[in-house]
PDB file of C-alpha atoms in Angstrom:
ATOM      1  CA  UNK A   1      25.008  30.524  -1.223  1.00 94.00           C
ATOM      2  CA  UNK A   2      21.236  30.580  -1.413  1.00 96.00           C
ATOM      3  CA  UNK A   3      21.346  33.904  -3.270  1.00 96.00           C
ATOM      4  CA  UNK A   4      23.718  32.404  -5.857  1.00 96.00           C
ATOM      5  CA  UNK A   5      21.476  29.374  -6.321  1.00 96.00           C
ATOM      6  CA  UNK A   6      18.488  31.616  -6.969  1.00 97.00           C
ATOM      7  CA  UNK A   7      20.475  33.795  -9.363  1.00 96.00           C
ATOM      8  CA  UNK A   8      21.701  30.753 -11.322  1.00 96.00           C
ATOM      9  CA  UNK A   9      18.172  29.334 -11.548  1.00 95.00           C
ATOM     10  CA  UNK A  10      16.909  32.692 -12.778  1.00 94.00           C
ATOM     11  CA  UNK A  11      19.699  32.918 -15.369  1.00 94.00           C
ATOM     12  CA  UNK A  12      19.201  29.349 -16.666  1.00 92.00           C
ATOM     13  CA  UNK A  13      15.410  29.944 -16.741  1.00 90.00           C
ATOM     14  CA  UNK A  14      14.519  26.254 -16.686  1.00 86.00           C
ATOM     15  CA  UNK A  15      11.435  24.958 -14.939  1.00 82.00           C
ATOM     16  CA  UNK A  16      13.654  23.765 -12.087  1.00 88.00           C
ATOM     17  CA  UNK A  17      17.338  23.779 -11.227  1.00 95.00           C
ATOM     18  CA  UNK A  18      18.575  21.114  -8.796  1.00 97.00           C
ATOM     19  CA  UNK A  19      21.647  21.797  -6.649  1.00 97.00           C
ATOM     20  CA  UNK A  20      23.333  18.659  -5.287  1.00 97.00           C
ATOM     21  CA  UNK A  21      24.979  19.181  -1.906  1.00 97.00           C
ATOM     22  CA  UNK A  22      27.144  17.047   0.436  1.00 96.00           C
ATOM     23  CA  UNK A  23      25.422  15.128   3.200  1.00 96.00           C
ATOM     24  CA  UNK A  24      25.112  16.965   6.505  1.00 95.00           C
ATOM     25  CA  UNK A  25      24.363  13.891   8.678  1.00 96.00           C
ATOM     26  CA  UNK A  26      24.671  10.106   8.627  1.00 96.00           C
ATOM     27  CA  UNK A  27      21.002   9.478   7.761  1.00 96.00           C
ATOM     28  CA  UNK A  28      21.391  10.574   4.107  1.00 97.00           C
ATOM     29  CA  UNK A  29      23.926  10.430   1.272  1.00 97.00           C
ATOM     30  CA  UNK A  30      23.307  13.754  -0.494  1.00 97.00           C
ATOM     31  CA  UNK A  31      21.256  16.901  -0.089  1.00 97.00           C
ATOM     32  CA  UNK A  32      19.341  18.501  -2.956  1.00 98.00           C
ATOM     33  CA  UNK A  33      17.730  21.939  -3.155  1.00 97.00           C
ATOM     34  CA  UNK A  34      15.387  22.933  -5.988  1.00 95.00           C
ATOM     35  CA  UNK A  35      14.923  26.429  -7.385  1.00 94.00           C
ATOM     36  CA  UNK A  36      12.533  27.708 -10.021  1.00 90.00           C
ATOM     37  CA  UNK A  37      13.442  31.010 -11.720  1.00 90.00           C
ATOM     38  CA  UNK A  38      11.302  32.736  -9.076  1.00 87.00           C
ATOM     39  CA  UNK A  39      11.744  30.885  -5.760  1.00 89.00           C
ATOM     40  CA  UNK A  40      12.846  27.721  -3.986  1.00 92.00           C
ATOM     41  CA  UNK A  41      10.610  24.638  -4.284  1.00 88.00           C
ATOM     42  CA  UNK A  42      10.441  22.063  -1.456  1.00 87.00           C
ATOM     43  CA  UNK A  43      10.661  18.977  -3.709  1.00 88.00           C
ATOM     44  CA  UNK A  44      10.587  18.274  -7.455  1.00 87.00           C
ATOM     45  CA  UNK A  45      10.239  14.704  -8.713  1.00 84.00           C
ATOM     46  CA  UNK A  46      11.466  15.045 -12.285  1.00 82.00           C
ATOM     47  CA  UNK A  47      14.421  17.204 -11.250  1.00 90.00           C
ATOM     48  CA  UNK A  48      15.339  14.462  -8.766  1.00 93.00           C
ATOM     49  CA  UNK A  49      15.338  11.926 -11.616  1.00 91.00           C
ATOM     50  CA  UNK A  50      17.534  14.255 -13.642  1.00 92.00           C
ATOM     51  CA  UNK A  51      20.020  14.767 -10.808  1.00 95.00           C
ATOM     52  CA  UNK A  52      20.421  11.043 -10.241  1.00 96.00           C
ATOM     53  CA  UNK A  53      20.797  10.356 -13.967  1.00 94.00           C
ATOM     54  CA  UNK A  54      23.794  12.700 -13.935  1.00 95.00           C
ATOM     55  CA  UNK A  55      25.192  11.221 -10.706  1.00 95.00           C
ATOM     56  CA  UNK A  56      24.911   7.710 -12.164  1.00 94.00           C
ATOM     57  CA  UNK A  57      27.282   8.644 -14.982  1.00 91.00           C
ATOM     58  CA  UNK A  58      30.126   9.648 -12.687  1.00 89.00           C
ATOM     59  CA  UNK A  59      29.442   7.679  -9.495  1.00 92.00           C
ATOM     60  CA  UNK A  60      26.953   4.790  -9.923  1.00 93.00           C
ATOM     61  CA  UNK A  61      25.249   3.704  -6.722  1.00 94.00           C
ATOM     62  CA  UNK A  62      22.338   1.283  -6.286  1.00 96.00           C
ATOM     63  CA  UNK A  63      20.574   3.381  -3.636  1.00 97.00           C
ATOM     64  CA  UNK A  64      20.980   6.965  -2.513  1.00 97.00           C
ATOM     65  CA  UNK A  65      19.173   8.662   0.343  1.00 97.00           C
ATOM     66  CA  UNK A  66      18.381  12.245  -0.631  1.00 97.00           C
ATOM     67  CA  UNK A  67      17.515  14.894   1.940  1.00 96.00           C
ATOM     68  CA  UNK A  68      15.494  18.003   1.139  1.00 93.00           C
ATOM     69  CA  UNK A  69      12.961  20.331   2.656  1.00 89.00           C
ATOM     70  CA  UNK A  70      10.259  17.648   2.635  1.00 85.00           C
ATOM     71  CA  UNK A  71      12.458  15.066   4.359  1.00 88.00           C
ATOM     72  CA  UNK A  72      14.451  12.089   3.102  1.00 92.00           C
ATOM     73  CA  UNK A  73      13.551  10.126  -0.036  1.00 92.00           C
ATOM     74  CA  UNK A  74      15.193   6.926  -1.253  1.00 94.00           C
ATOM     75  CA  UNK A  75      16.290   6.888  -4.899  1.00 96.00           C
ATOM     76  CA  UNK A  76      16.984   3.422  -6.278  1.00 96.00           C
ATOM     77  CA  UNK A  77      18.641   2.642  -9.621  1.00 95.00           C
ATOM     78  CA  UNK A  78      16.498   0.269 -11.700  1.00 93.00           C
ATOM     79  CA  UNK A  79      17.715  -2.433 -14.136  1.00 91.00           C
ATOM     80  CA  UNK A  80      16.189  -0.591 -17.122  1.00 88.00           C
ATOM     81  CA  UNK A  81      18.304   2.504 -16.444  1.00 88.00           C
ATOM     82  CA  UNK A  82      15.538   4.402 -14.693  1.00 91.00           C
ATOM     83  CA  UNK A  83      15.137   5.372 -11.055  1.00 93.00           C
ATOM     84  CA  UNK A  84      12.521   4.862  -8.364  1.00 94.00           C
ATOM     85  CA  UNK A  85      11.891   7.584  -5.778  1.00 93.00           C
ATOM     86  CA  UNK A  86      10.320   6.347  -2.547  1.00 93.00           C
ATOM     87  CA  UNK A  87       8.897   8.571   0.179  1.00 89.00           C
ATOM     88  CA  UNK A  88       6.382   8.438   3.005  1.00 91.00           C
ATOM     89  CA  UNK A  89       2.833   8.665   1.706  1.00 93.00           C
ATOM     90  CA  UNK A  90       1.968  12.345   1.134  1.00 92.00           C
ATOM     91  CA  UNK A  91      -0.915  13.331   3.425  1.00 95.00           C
ATOM     92  CA  UNK A  92      -4.275  14.364   2.042  1.00 97.00           C
ATOM     93  CA  UNK A  93      -5.689  17.621   3.369  1.00 96.00           C
ATOM     94  CA  UNK A  94      -9.003  19.379   3.257  1.00 97.00           C
ATOM     95  CA  UNK A  95     -11.670  19.349   0.560  1.00 98.00           C
ATOM     96  CA  UNK A  96     -12.384  22.715  -1.054  1.00 98.00           C
ATOM     97  CA  UNK A  97     -15.490  24.602  -0.009  1.00 97.00           C
ATOM     98  CA  UNK A  98     -18.079  25.165  -2.728  1.00 97.00           C
ATOM     99  CA  UNK A  99     -17.236  28.849  -3.193  1.00 97.00           C
ATOM    100  CA  UNK A 100     -13.515  28.082  -3.414  1.00 98.00           C
ATOM    101  CA  UNK A 101     -14.168  25.391  -5.994  1.00 98.00           C
ATOM    102  CA  UNK A 102     -16.241  27.747  -8.143  1.00 98.00           C
ATOM    103  CA  UNK A 103     -13.410  30.282  -8.091  1.00 98.00           C
ATOM    104  CA  UNK A 104     -10.825  27.684  -9.116  1.00 98.00           C
ATOM    105  CA  UNK A 105     -13.029  26.323 -11.907  1.00 98.00           C
ATOM    106  CA  UNK A 106     -13.590  29.819 -13.272  1.00 98.00           C
ATOM    107  CA  UNK A 107      -9.852  30.526 -13.351  1.00 98.00           C
ATOM    108  CA  UNK A 108      -9.090  27.194 -15.030  1.00 98.00           C
ATOM    109  CA  UNK A 109     -11.820  27.550 -17.641  1.00 97.00           C
ATOM    110  CA  UNK A 110     -13.778  24.539 -16.406  1.00 98.00           C
ATOM    111  CA  UNK A 111     -17.449  23.989 -15.566  1.00 97.00           C
ATOM    112  CA  UNK A 112     -18.766  22.086 -12.564  1.00 97.00           C
ATOM    113  CA  UNK A 113     -20.512  19.542 -14.805  1.00 97.00           C
ATOM    114  CA  UNK A 114     -17.105  18.542 -16.200  1.00 98.00           C
ATOM    115  CA  UNK A 115     -15.916  17.300 -12.796  1.00 98.00           C
ATOM    116  CA  UNK A 116     -15.596  13.634 -11.870  1.00 98.00           C
ATOM    117  CA  UNK A 117     -18.255  13.111  -9.211  1.00 97.00           C
ATOM    118  CA  UNK A 118     -16.131  10.439  -7.505  1.00 98.00           C
ATOM    119  CA  UNK A 119     -13.150  12.767  -7.110  1.00 98.00           C
ATOM    120  CA  UNK A 120     -13.636  15.619  -4.612  1.00 97.00           C
ATOM    121  CA  UNK A 121     -11.258  18.564  -4.988  1.00 98.00           C
ATOM    122  CA  UNK A 122      -8.677  18.050  -2.228  1.00 98.00           C
ATOM    123  CA  UNK A 123      -5.389  19.615  -1.230  1.00 98.00           C
ATOM    124  CA  UNK A 124      -2.497  17.187  -0.744  1.00 97.00           C
ATOM    125  CA  UNK A 125       1.023  17.424   0.629  1.00 92.00           C
ATOM    126  CA  UNK A 126       2.762  19.366   3.383  1.00 87.00           C
ATOM    127  CA  UNK A 127       5.723  21.569   2.418  1.00 81.00           C
ATOM    128  CA  UNK A 128       4.914  20.985  -1.257  1.00 86.00           C
ATOM    129  CA  UNK A 129       1.148  21.245  -1.745  1.00 94.00           C
ATOM    130  CA  UNK A 130      -1.129  20.646  -4.733  1.00 97.00           C
ATOM    131  CA  UNK A 131      -4.856  20.863  -5.374  1.00 98.00           C
ATOM    132  CA  UNK A 132      -6.030  17.581  -6.943  1.00 98.00           C
ATOM    133  CA  UNK A 133      -8.993  18.130  -9.250  1.00 98.00           C
ATOM    134  CA  UNK A 134     -10.595  15.286 -11.224  1.00 98.00           C
ATOM    135  CA  UNK A 135     -12.497  15.756 -14.509  1.00 98.00           C
ATOM    136  CA  UNK A 136     -14.676  13.203 -16.295  1.00 97.00           C
ATOM    137  CA  UNK A 137     -13.343  13.485 -19.850  1.00 97.00           C
ATOM    138  CA  UNK A 138      -9.822  13.935 -21.195  1.00 97.00           C
ATOM    139  CA  UNK A 139     -11.152  16.535 -23.634  1.00 97.00           C
ATOM    140  CA  UNK A 140     -11.662  18.858 -20.667  1.00 98.00           C
ATOM    141  CA  UNK A 141      -7.882  18.957 -20.273  1.00 98.00           C
ATOM    142  CA  UNK A 142      -7.510  20.102 -23.883  1.00 97.00           C
ATOM    143  CA  UNK A 143      -9.995  22.945 -23.543  1.00 95.00           C
ATOM    144  CA  UNK A 144      -8.709  24.523 -20.328  1.00 97.00           C
ATOM    145  CA  UNK A 145      -7.739  28.195 -20.502  1.00 95.00           C
ATOM    146  CA  UNK A 146      -6.029  28.909 -17.176  1.00 98.00           C
ATOM    147  CA  UNK A 147      -5.739  32.481 -15.929  1.00 98.00           C
ATOM    148  CA  UNK A 148      -2.234  31.997 -14.599  1.00 98.00           C
ATOM    149  CA  UNK A 149      -1.687  35.295 -12.787  1.00 97.00           C
ATOM    150  CA  UNK A 150      -4.967  34.948 -10.903  1.00 98.00           C
ATOM    151  CA  UNK A 151      -4.280  31.293 -10.081  1.00 98.00           C
ATOM    152  CA  UNK A 152      -0.878  32.261  -8.694  1.00 97.00           C
ATOM    153  CA  UNK A 153      -2.452  34.940  -6.504  1.00 97.00           C
ATOM    154  CA  UNK A 154      -5.067  32.464  -5.252  1.00 98.00           C
ATOM    155  CA  UNK A 155      -2.506  29.796  -4.256  1.00 97.00           C
ATOM    156  CA  UNK A 156      -1.577  31.228  -0.818  1.00 96.00           C
ATOM    157  CA  UNK A 157      -5.252  31.717   0.029  1.00 96.00           C
ATOM    158  CA  UNK A 158      -6.043  28.071  -0.721  1.00 97.00           C
ATOM    159  CA  UNK A 159      -2.815  26.662   0.678  1.00 96.00           C
ATOM    160  CA  UNK A 160      -2.026  24.946  -2.635  1.00 96.00           C
ATOM    161  CA  UNK A 161       1.122  25.852  -4.570  1.00 94.00           C
ATOM    162  CA  UNK A 162      -0.156  24.203  -7.745  1.00 95.00           C
ATOM    163  CA  UNK A 163      -3.234  22.863  -9.514  1.00 98.00           C
ATOM    164  CA  UNK A 164      -3.113  19.228 -10.683  1.00 98.00           C
ATOM    165  CA  UNK A 165      -6.060  18.487 -12.967  1.00 98.00           C
ATOM    166  CA  UNK A 166      -6.442  14.810 -13.884  1.00 98.00           C
ATOM    167  CA  UNK A 167      -8.829  12.392 -15.567  1.00 98.00           C
ATOM    168  CA  UNK A 168      -9.266   8.644 -15.147  1.00 98.00           C
ATOM    169  CA  UNK A 169     -10.408   8.445 -18.791  1.00 97.00           C
ATOM    170  CA  UNK A 170      -6.961   8.270 -20.343  1.00 97.00           C
ATOM    171  CA  UNK A 171      -6.390   8.325 -24.095  1.00 97.00           C
ATOM    172  CA  UNK A 172      -2.760   7.213 -23.724  1.00 97.00           C
ATOM    173  CA  UNK A 173      -2.113   3.505 -24.165  1.00 96.00           C
ATOM    174  CA  UNK A 174      -0.785   1.875 -21.027  1.00 96.00           C
ATOM    175  CA  UNK A 175      -1.744   4.806 -18.806  1.00 97.00           C
ATOM    176  CA  UNK A 176      -4.678   4.961 -16.382  1.00 97.00           C
ATOM    177  CA  UNK A 177      -4.709   8.741 -16.029  1.00 98.00           C
ATOM    178  CA  UNK A 178      -3.909  11.909 -17.959  1.00 98.00           C
ATOM    179  CA  UNK A 179      -3.125  15.188 -16.252  1.00 98.00           C
ATOM    180  CA  UNK A 180      -2.022  18.795 -16.524  1.00 98.00           C
ATOM    181  CA  UNK A 181      -0.490  20.895 -13.762  1.00 97.00           C
ATOM    182  CA  UNK A 182      -0.183  24.655 -13.342  1.00 97.00           C
ATOM    183  CA  UNK A 183       2.149  26.183 -10.719  1.00 93.00           C
ATOM    184  CA  UNK A 184       2.335  29.923 -11.448  1.00 94.00           C
ATOM    185  CA  UNK A 185       2.955  30.649  -7.757  1.00 91.00           C
ATOM    186  CA  UNK A 186       6.253  28.760  -8.124  1.00 86.00           C
ATOM    187  CA  UNK A 187       7.141  30.445 -11.405  1.00 83.00           C
ATOM    188  CA  UNK A 188       6.067  27.441 -13.521  1.00 87.00           C
ATOM    189  CA  UNK A 189       3.132  28.164 -15.810  1.00 93.00           C
ATOM    190  CA  UNK A 190       2.659  24.510 -16.755  1.00 95.00           C
ATOM    191  CA  UNK A 191       4.754  21.650 -15.423  1.00 90.00           C
ATOM    192  CA  UNK A 192       5.429  19.025 -18.129  1.00 89.00           C
ATOM    193  CA  UNK A 193       5.570  15.959 -15.861  1.00 89.00           C
ATOM    194  CA  UNK A 194       5.236  15.945 -12.077  1.00 90.00           C
ATOM    195  CA  UNK A 195       6.287  12.847 -10.193  1.00 88.00           C
ATOM    196  CA  UNK A 196       5.496  14.494  -6.869  1.00 89.00           C
ATOM    197  CA  UNK A 197       1.886  15.208  -7.851  1.00 94.00           C
ATOM    198  CA  UNK A 198       1.465  11.675  -9.210  1.00 95.00           C
ATOM    199  CA  UNK A 199       2.567  10.262  -5.846  1.00 95.00           C
ATOM    200  CA  UNK A 200      -0.124  12.417  -4.236  1.00 96.00           C
ATOM    201  CA  UNK A 201      -2.620  11.190  -6.832  1.00 98.00           C
ATOM    202  CA  UNK A 202      -1.782   7.560  -6.024  1.00 97.00           C
ATOM    203  CA  UNK A 203      -2.517   8.105  -2.334  1.00 97.00           C
ATOM    204  CA  UNK A 204      -5.686  10.025  -3.263  1.00 98.00           C
ATOM    205  CA  UNK A 205      -6.990   7.232  -5.511  1.00 98.00           C
ATOM    206  CA  UNK A 206      -6.336   4.598  -2.852  1.00 97.00           C
ATOM    207  CA  UNK A 207      -8.000   6.660  -0.105  1.00 96.00           C
ATOM    208  CA  UNK A 208     -11.089   7.178  -2.272  1.00 97.00           C
ATOM    209  CA  UNK A 209     -11.238   3.461  -3.255  1.00 96.00           C
ATOM    210  CA  UNK A 210     -10.558   4.283  -6.920  1.00 97.00           C
ATOM    211  CA  UNK A 211      -7.357   2.227  -7.250  1.00 96.00           C
ATOM    212  CA  UNK A 212      -7.230  -1.474  -6.448  1.00 92.00           C
ATOM    213  CA  UNK A 213      -4.264  -3.020  -4.689  1.00 92.00           C
ATOM    214  CA  UNK A 214      -2.456  -6.174  -5.768  1.00 89.00           C
ATOM    215  CA  UNK A 215      -1.543  -7.533  -2.361  1.00 89.00           C
ATOM    216  CA  UNK A 216       0.050  -4.718  -0.367  1.00 95.00           C
ATOM    217  CA  UNK A 217       0.789  -2.452  -3.344  1.00 97.00           C
ATOM    218  CA  UNK A 218      -1.491  -0.395  -5.604  1.00 97.00           C
ATOM    219  CA  UNK A 219      -0.002   0.601  -8.979  1.00 97.00           C
ATOM    220  CA  UNK A 220      -0.853   2.782 -11.955  1.00 97.00           C
ATOM    221  CA  UNK A 221       0.843   4.732 -14.740  1.00 97.00           C
ATOM    222  CA  UNK A 222      -0.005   8.388 -15.372  1.00 97.00           C
ATOM    223  CA  UNK A 223       0.567  10.463 -18.526  1.00 97.00           C
ATOM    224  CA  UNK A 224       1.348  14.168 -18.599  1.00 97.00           C
ATOM    225  CA  UNK A 225       3.111  16.740 -20.758  1.00 95.00           C
ATOM    226  CA  UNK A 226       1.310  16.246 -24.074  1.00 95.00           C
ATOM    227  CA  UNK A 227      -0.133  19.761 -23.923  1.00 96.00           C
ATOM    228  CA  UNK A 228       3.307  21.386 -23.822  1.00 95.00           C
ATOM    229  CA  UNK A 229       4.921  19.115 -26.413  1.00 94.00           C
ATOM    230  CA  UNK A 230       6.883  17.122 -23.805  1.00 91.00           C
ATOM    231  CA  UNK A 231       4.932  13.893 -23.274  1.00 93.00           C
ATOM    232  CA  UNK A 232       6.001  11.689 -20.394  1.00 90.00           C
ATOM    233  CA  UNK A 233       4.707   9.054 -18.071  1.00 90.00           C
ATOM    234  CA  UNK A 234       5.138   8.255 -14.385  1.00 92.00           C
ATOM    235  CA  UNK A 235       4.922   4.798 -12.819  1.00 93.00           C
ATOM    236  CA  UNK A 236       3.379   4.983  -9.354  1.00 96.00           C
ATOM    237  CA  UNK A 237       3.346   2.366  -6.589  1.00 96.00           C
ATOM    238  CA  UNK A 238       1.524   2.994  -3.305  1.00 97.00           C
ATOM    239  CA  UNK A 239       2.544   0.684  -0.459  1.00 96.00           C
ATOM    240  CA  UNK A 240      -0.217  -0.167   2.008  1.00 97.00           C
ATOM    241  CA  UNK A 241       0.033  -0.937   5.712  1.00 95.00           C
ATOM    242  CA  UNK A 242      -1.729  -3.809   7.492  1.00 92.00           C
ATOM    243  CA  UNK A 243      -4.942  -1.755   7.651  1.00 92.00           C
ATOM    244  CA  UNK A 244      -4.900  -1.098   3.904  1.00 92.00           C
ATOM    245  CA  UNK A 245      -3.913   2.556   4.310  1.00 94.00           C
ATOM    246  CA  UNK A 246      -1.153   4.221   2.247  1.00 96.00           C
ATOM    247  CA  UNK A 247       2.188   4.017   4.057  1.00 96.00           C
ATOM    248  CA  UNK A 248       4.637   4.978   1.300  1.00 95.00           C
ATOM    249  CA  UNK A 249       4.582   6.033  -2.327  1.00 95.00           C
ATOM    250  CA  UNK A 250       7.175   5.408  -5.019  1.00 94.00           C
ATOM    251  CA  UNK A 251       7.389   6.976  -8.463  1.00 92.00           C
ATOM    252  CA  UNK A 252       9.605   5.671 -11.242  1.00 90.00           C
ATOM    253  CA  UNK A 253      10.806   7.078 -14.529  1.00 86.00           C
ATOM    254  CA  UNK A 254      13.783   7.680 -16.753  1.00 85.00           C
ATOM    255  CA  UNK A 255      15.892  10.690 -17.631  1.00 85.00           C
ATOM    256  CA  UNK A 256      18.176  11.414 -20.585  1.00 86.00           C
ATOM    257  CA  UNK A 257      21.183  13.722 -20.355  1.00 91.00           C
ATOM    258  CA  UNK A 258      20.658  16.182 -23.219  1.00 91.00           C
ATOM    259  CA  UNK A 259      23.648  18.489 -22.785  1.00 90.00           C
ATOM    260  CA  UNK A 260      26.425  19.357 -20.377  1.00 92.00           C
ATOM    261  CA  UNK A 261      27.986  22.716 -19.573  1.00 91.00           C
ATOM    262  CA  UNK A 262      30.386  24.229 -17.080  1.00 91.00           C
ATOM    263  CA  UNK A 263      29.468  27.400 -15.224  1.00 88.00           C
ATOM    264  CA  UNK A 264      32.271  29.443 -13.678  1.00 88.00           C
ATOM    265  CA  UNK A 265      31.327  31.875 -10.933  1.00 83.00           C
TER     266      UNK A 265
END
């Protein structure tokens, strides 16, 4: 039951707990619901990778269609052992008003002069929403001192469940961006690596002409997690339609099974 799922997630106290469910219709192969210790989340990219890494051990399958609260995503097994998650391009929403931006900056411990002038603060996503906020220098990520309780209280007012702060001045070899993300409203103080937010960032960069396409696909690799001792990277591919607009976004990465346990209810 939903109450049991929430209780298990609270007991395990991980960032996310993914529950894999049987398909309920012919248009998908499995259902997945995600719970933080505090509440249900619409979609979680890295927990999706983890779920499919476990499924691949017992029942390998080249492609699985996964249904969740944000719709159906396609998860494809890659030759290197990783997985690619493909979904419709997340929509970009409104740009923050000046007063809202000042409030967010104050709660993150940032100053307006640290912002990337080419990257307006915009909300992205539908059921799962994030505020995308670009800064000029990677050092700004190091110095942030987020007021988590206040940021969590502000989330419903802004319509953003999390705050994804990124820079295009990456210090990580092979990566175009570095980022940090705070989701206290979802019970996650700082998310180590967010595939979902990186898909939003890919669409954002294309829409603002900050990411070039190679043919009908624009690609980049983003780094995240260094600030919580869990460094990771996300490969992002944004597919463009005939007009050059984002039509779909795919994120790719790998997962390692660290331990297994059996829980008896």
